[in-house]
mmCIF file of C-alpha atoms in Angstrom:
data_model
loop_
_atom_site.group_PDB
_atom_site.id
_atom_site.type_symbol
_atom_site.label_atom_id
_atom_site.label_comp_id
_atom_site.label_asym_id
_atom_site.label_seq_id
_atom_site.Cartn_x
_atom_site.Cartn_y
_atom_site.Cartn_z
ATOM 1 C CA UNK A 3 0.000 0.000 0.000
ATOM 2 C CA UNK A 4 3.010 2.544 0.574
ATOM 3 C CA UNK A 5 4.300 1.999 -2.075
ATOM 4 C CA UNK A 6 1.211 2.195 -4.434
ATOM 5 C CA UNK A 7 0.431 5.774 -2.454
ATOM 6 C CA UNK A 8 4.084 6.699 -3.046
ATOM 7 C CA UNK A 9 3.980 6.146 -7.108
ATOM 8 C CA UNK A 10 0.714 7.879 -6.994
ATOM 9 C CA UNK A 11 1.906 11.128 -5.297
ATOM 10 C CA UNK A 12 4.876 11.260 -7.382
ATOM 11 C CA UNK A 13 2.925 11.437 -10.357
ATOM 12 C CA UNK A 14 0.397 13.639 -9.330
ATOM 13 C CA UNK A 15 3.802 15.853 -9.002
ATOM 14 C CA UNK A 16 4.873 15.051 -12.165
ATOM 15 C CA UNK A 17 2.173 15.900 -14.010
ATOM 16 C CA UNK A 18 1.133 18.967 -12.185
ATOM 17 C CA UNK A 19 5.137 19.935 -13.196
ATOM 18 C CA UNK A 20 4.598 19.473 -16.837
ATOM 19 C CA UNK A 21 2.148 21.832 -17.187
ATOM 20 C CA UNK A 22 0.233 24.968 -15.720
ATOM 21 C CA UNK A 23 -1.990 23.484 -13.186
ATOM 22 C CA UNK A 24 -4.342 25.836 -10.637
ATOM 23 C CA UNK A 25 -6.307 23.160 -8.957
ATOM 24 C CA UNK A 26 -10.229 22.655 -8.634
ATOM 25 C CA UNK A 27 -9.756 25.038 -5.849
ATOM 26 C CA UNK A 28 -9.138 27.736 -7.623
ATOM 27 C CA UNK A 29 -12.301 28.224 -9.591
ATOM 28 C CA UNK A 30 -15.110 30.892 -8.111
ATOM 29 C CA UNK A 31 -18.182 28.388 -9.384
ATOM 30 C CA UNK A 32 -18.916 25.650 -6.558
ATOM 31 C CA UNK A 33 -19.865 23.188 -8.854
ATOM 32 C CA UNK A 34 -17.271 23.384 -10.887
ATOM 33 C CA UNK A 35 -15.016 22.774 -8.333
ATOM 34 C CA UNK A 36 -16.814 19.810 -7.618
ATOM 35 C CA UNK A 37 -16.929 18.542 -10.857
ATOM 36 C CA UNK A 38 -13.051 19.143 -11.279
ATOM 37 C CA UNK A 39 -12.056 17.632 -7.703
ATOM 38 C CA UNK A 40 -14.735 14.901 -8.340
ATOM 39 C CA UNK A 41 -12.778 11.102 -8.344
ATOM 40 C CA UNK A 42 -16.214 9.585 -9.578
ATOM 41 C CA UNK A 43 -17.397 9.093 -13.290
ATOM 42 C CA UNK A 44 -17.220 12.659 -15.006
ATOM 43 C CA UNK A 45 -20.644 11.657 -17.223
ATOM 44 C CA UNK A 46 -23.117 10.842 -14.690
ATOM 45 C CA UNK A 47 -22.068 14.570 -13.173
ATOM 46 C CA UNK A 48 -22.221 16.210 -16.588
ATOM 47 C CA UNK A 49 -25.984 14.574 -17.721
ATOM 48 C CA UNK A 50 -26.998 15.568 -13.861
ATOM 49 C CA UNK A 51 -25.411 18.927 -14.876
ATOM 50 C CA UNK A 52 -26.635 19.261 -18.419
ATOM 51 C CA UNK A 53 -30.713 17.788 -16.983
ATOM 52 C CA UNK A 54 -30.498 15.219 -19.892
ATOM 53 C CA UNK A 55 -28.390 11.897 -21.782
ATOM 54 C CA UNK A 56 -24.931 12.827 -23.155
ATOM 55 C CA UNK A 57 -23.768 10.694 -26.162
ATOM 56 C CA UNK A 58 -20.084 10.880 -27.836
ATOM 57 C CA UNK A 59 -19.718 11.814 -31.039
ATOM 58 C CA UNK A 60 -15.961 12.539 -33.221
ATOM 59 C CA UNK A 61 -15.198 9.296 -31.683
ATOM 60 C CA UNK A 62 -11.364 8.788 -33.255
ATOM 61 C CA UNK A 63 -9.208 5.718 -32.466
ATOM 62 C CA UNK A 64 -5.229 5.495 -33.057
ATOM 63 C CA UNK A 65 -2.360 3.518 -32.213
ATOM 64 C CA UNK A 66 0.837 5.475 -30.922
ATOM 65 C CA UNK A 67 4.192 4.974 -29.832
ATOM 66 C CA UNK A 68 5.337 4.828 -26.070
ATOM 67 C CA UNK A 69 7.722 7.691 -27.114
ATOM 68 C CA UNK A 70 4.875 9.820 -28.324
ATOM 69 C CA UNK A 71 3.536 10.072 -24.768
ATOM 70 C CA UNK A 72 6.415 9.364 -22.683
ATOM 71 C CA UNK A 73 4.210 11.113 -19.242
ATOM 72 C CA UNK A 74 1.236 8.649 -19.969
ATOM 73 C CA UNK A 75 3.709 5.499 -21.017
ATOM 74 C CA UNK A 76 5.482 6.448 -17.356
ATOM 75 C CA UNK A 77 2.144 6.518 -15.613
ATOM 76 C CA UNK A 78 0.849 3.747 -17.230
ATOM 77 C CA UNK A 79 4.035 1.439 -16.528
ATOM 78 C CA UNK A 80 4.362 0.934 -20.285
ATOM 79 C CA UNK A 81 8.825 1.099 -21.812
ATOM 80 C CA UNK A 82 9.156 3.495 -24.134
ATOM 81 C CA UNK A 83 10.161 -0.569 -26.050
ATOM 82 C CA UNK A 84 6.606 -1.867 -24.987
ATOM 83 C CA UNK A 85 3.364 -2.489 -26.318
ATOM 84 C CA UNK A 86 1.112 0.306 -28.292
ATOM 85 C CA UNK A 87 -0.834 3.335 -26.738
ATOM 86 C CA UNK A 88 -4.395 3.485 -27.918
ATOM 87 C CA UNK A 89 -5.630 6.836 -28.372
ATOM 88 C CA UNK A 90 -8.972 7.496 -28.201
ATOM 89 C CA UNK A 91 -10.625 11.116 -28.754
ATOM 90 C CA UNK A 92 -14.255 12.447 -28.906
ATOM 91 C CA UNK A 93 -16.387 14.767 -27.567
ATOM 92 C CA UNK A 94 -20.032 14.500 -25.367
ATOM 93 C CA UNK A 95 -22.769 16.507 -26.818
ATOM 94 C CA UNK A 96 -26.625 16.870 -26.162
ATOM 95 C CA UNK A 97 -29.391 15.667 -27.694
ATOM 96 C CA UNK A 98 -29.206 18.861 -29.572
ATOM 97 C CA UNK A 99 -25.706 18.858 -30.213
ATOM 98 C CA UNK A 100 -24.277 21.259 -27.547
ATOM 99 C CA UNK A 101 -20.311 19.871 -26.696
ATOM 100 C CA UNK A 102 -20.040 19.822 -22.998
ATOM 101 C CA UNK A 103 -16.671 18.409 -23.223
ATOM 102 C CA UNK A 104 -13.719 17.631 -25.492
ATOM 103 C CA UNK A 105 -12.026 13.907 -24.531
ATOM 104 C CA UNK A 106 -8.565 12.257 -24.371
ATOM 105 C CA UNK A 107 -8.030 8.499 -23.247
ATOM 106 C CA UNK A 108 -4.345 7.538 -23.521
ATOM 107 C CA UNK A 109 -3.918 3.578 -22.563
ATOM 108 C CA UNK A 110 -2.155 0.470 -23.043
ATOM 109 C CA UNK A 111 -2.716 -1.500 -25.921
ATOM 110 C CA UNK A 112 -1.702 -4.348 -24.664
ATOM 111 C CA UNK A 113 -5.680 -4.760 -22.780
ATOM 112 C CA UNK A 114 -8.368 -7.422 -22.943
ATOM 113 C CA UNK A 115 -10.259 -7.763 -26.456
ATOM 114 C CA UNK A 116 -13.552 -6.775 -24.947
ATOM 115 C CA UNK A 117 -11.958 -3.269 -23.509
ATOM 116 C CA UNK A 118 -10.082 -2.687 -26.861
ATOM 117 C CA UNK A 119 -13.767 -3.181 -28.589
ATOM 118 C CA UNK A 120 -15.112 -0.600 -25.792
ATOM 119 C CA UNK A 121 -12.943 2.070 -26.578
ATOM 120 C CA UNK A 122 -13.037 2.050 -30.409
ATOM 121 C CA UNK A 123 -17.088 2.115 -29.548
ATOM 122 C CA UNK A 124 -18.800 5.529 -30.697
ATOM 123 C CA UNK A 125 -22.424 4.315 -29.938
ATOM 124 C CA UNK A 126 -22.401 4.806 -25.918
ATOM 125 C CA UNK A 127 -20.195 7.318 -23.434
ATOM 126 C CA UNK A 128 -17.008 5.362 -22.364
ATOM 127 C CA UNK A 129 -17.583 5.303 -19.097
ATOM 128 C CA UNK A 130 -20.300 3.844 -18.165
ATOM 129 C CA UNK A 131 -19.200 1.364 -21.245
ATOM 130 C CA UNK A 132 -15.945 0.232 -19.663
ATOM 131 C CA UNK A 133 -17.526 0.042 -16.221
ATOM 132 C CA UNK A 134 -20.056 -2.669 -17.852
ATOM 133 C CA UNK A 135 -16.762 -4.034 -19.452
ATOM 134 C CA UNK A 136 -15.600 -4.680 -15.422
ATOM 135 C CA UNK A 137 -12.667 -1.566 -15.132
ATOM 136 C CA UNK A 138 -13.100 1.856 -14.477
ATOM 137 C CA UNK A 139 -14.757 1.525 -11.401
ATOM 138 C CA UNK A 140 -11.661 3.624 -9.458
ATOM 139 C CA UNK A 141 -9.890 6.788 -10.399
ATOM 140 C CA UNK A 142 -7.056 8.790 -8.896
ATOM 141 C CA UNK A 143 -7.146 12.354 -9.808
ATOM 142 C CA UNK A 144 -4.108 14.208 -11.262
ATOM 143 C CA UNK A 145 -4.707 17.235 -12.047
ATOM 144 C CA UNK A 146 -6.983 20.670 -13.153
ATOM 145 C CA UNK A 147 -7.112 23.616 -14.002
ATOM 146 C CA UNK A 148 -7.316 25.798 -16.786
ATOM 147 C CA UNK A 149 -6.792 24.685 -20.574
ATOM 148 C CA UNK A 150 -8.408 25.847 -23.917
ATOM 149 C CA UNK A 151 -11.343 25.881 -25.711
ATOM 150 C CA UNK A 152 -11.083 25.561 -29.089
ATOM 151 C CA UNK A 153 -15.129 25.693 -30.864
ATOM 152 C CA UNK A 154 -16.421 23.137 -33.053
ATOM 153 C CA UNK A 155 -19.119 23.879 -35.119
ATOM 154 C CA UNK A 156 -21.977 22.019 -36.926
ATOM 155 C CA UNK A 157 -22.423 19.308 -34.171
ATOM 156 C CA UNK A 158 -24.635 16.411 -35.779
ATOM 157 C CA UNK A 159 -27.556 16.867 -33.604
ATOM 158 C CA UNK A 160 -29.625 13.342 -32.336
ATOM 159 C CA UNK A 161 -30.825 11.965 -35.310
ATOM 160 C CA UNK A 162 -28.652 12.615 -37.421
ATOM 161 C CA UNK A 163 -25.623 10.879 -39.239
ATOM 162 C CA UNK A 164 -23.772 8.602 -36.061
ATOM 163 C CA UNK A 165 -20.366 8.662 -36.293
ATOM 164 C CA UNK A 166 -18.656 5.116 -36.845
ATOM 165 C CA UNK A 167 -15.713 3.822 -34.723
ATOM 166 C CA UNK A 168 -12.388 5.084 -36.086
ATOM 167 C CA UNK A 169 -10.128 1.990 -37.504
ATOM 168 C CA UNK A 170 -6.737 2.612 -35.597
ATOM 169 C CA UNK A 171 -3.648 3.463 -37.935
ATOM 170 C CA UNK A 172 -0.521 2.362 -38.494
ATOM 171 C CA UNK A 173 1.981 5.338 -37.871
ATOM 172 C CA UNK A 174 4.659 6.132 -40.509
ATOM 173 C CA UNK A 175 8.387 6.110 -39.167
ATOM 174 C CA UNK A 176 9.424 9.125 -37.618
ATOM 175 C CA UNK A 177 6.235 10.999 -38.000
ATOM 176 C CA UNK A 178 5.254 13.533 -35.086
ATOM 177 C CA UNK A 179 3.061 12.736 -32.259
ATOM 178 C CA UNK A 180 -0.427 11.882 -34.439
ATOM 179 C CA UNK A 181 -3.330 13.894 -34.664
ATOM 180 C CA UNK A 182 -6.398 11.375 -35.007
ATOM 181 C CA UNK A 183 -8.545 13.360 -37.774
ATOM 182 C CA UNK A 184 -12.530 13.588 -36.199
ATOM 183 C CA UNK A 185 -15.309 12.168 -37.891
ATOM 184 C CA UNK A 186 -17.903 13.599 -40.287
ATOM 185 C CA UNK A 187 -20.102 13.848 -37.133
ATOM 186 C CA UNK A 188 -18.369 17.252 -36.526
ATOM 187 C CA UNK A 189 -16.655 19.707 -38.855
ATOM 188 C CA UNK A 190 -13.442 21.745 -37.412
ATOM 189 C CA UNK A 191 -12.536 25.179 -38.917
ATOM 190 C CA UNK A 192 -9.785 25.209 -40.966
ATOM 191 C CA UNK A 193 -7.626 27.524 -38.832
ATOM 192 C CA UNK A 194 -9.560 27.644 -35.244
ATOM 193 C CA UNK A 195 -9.202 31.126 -33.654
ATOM 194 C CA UNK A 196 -7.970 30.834 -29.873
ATOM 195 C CA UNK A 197 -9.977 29.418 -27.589
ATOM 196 C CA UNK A 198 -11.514 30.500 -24.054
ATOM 197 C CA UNK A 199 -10.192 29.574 -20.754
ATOM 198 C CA UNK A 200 -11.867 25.661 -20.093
ATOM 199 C CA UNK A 201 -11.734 24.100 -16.785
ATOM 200 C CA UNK A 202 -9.914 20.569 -17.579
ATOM 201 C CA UNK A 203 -9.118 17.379 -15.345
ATOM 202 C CA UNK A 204 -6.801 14.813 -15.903
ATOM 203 C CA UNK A 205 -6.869 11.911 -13.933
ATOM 204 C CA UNK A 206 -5.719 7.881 -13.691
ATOM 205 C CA UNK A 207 -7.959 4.867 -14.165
ATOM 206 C CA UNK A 208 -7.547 1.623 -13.036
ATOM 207 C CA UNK A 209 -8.044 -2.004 -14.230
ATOM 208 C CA UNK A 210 -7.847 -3.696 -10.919
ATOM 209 C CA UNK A 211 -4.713 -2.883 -9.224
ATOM 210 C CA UNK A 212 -2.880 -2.058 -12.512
ATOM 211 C CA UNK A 213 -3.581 1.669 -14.118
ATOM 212 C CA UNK A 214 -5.711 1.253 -17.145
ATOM 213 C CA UNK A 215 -5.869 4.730 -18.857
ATOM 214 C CA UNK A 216 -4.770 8.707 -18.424
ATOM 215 C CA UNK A 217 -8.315 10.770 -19.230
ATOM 216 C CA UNK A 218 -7.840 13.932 -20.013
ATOM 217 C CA UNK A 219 -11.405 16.310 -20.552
ATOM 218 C CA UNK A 220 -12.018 19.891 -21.331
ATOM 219 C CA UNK A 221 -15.131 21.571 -20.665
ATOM 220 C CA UNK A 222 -16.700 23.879 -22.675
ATOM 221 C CA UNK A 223 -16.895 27.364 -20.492
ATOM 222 C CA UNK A 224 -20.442 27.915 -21.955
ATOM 223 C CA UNK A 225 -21.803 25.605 -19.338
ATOM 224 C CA UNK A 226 -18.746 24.747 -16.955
ATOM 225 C CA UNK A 227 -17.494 28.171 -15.563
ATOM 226 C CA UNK A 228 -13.863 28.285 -16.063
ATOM 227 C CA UNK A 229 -14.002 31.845 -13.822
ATOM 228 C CA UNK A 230 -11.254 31.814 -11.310
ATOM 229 C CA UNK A 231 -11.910 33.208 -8.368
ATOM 230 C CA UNK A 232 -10.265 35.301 -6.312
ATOM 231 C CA UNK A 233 -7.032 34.716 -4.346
ATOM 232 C CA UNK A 234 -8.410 35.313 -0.780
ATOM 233 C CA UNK A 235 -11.537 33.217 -1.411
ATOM 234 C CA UNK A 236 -10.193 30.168 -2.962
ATOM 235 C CA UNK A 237 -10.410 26.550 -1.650
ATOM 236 C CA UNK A 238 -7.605 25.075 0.076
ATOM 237 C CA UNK A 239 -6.423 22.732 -2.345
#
């Protein structure tokens, strides 16, 4: 047990090293902060949050390197000589298309065939998916705080087209960390202008006593206040 609580300190350190990090405490909304500092299943808040179903949609699988995410192939335990990272992006929208949040699942790909079939899965939020798969039922926060927003427009609302499960790629030799291209279920601007401050999470799942996945998610300020607040009135952390 020490030494699992040691390994997870150290890379709640790490992480919160490799990037600007404020901490749920630091945002004026109260839910927010409870949404951010929140170790339970991010979906179940949002659809409480949003008063109806989420579904994904831009669901985009990929196959990367160890090397390509050397923080996540640490945290997950996988040699930058091991197996595959699967990649999975997407988005949760409303029925009516609204994003809430923008999604990033780095894991092993060395994993079960029924989990590996779960997160190429565009049909249901992953979640609640892998939990019915039997993992995802624990999660160690890492960190939050403030990232970007950038807008995607033209959101397929319910009803419409549903976007199919990306096939992972092969990656060509010595090509850049990939960029999974989204599905016709959402259509990016060419050249995205800056986005507004988002309140963002990232956080460790588990398999069982072995770490599973590193989620990262965004959310989109028009519904999750990203407003800090101010120094002598924020949470201890």
């Amino acid at each position: 047990m020490t030494t699992e609580v040691t390994w997870t300190e150290n890379a709640r350190a790490a992480w919160a090293d490799a990037r600007t990090t404020g901490g749920a405490g630091d945002f004026a909304s109260p839910l927010t902060r409870m949404l951010l500092s929140s170790e339970g299943m991010t979906t179940t808040l949002l659809e409480a949050w949003a008063g109806r179903p989420l579904r994904p949609t831009a669901v985009a699988l990929e196959r990367a390197r160890p090397a390509w995410w050397p923080r996540e192939a640490e945290l997950l335990r996988v040699p930058e000589d091991g197996p595959e990272l699967l990649v999975r992006r997407s988005r949760l929208v409303t029925p009516e298309g609204d994003a809430l949040s923008r999604n990033r699942i780095v894991a092993c790909g060395d994993m079960p065939t029924e989990l590996r079939r779960v997160m190429g899965d565009a049909s249901a939020p992953l979640g609640p998916a892998l939990q019915a798969a039997g993992t995802g039922f624990r999660r160690t926060l890492l960190a939050a705080g403030t990232d970007r927003w950038a807008p995607l427009e033209n959101v397929v609302p319910e009803g419409g087209a549903r976007p199919e499960a990306a096939e992972p790629e092969a990656a060509g030799p010595g090509a850049a960390e990939p960029e999974a291209a989204e599905l016709g279920a959402v259509r990016a601007e060419a050249a995205p202008p800056p986005g507004a401050g988002a309140a963002f999470k990232t956080y460790l799942l588990w398999h069982g006593e072995e770490p599973f996945a590193v989620v990262t998610e965004v959310f989109n300020p028009d519904f999750v206040p990203a407003l800090r607040a101010r120094r002598a009135d924020r949470r201890p952390r």
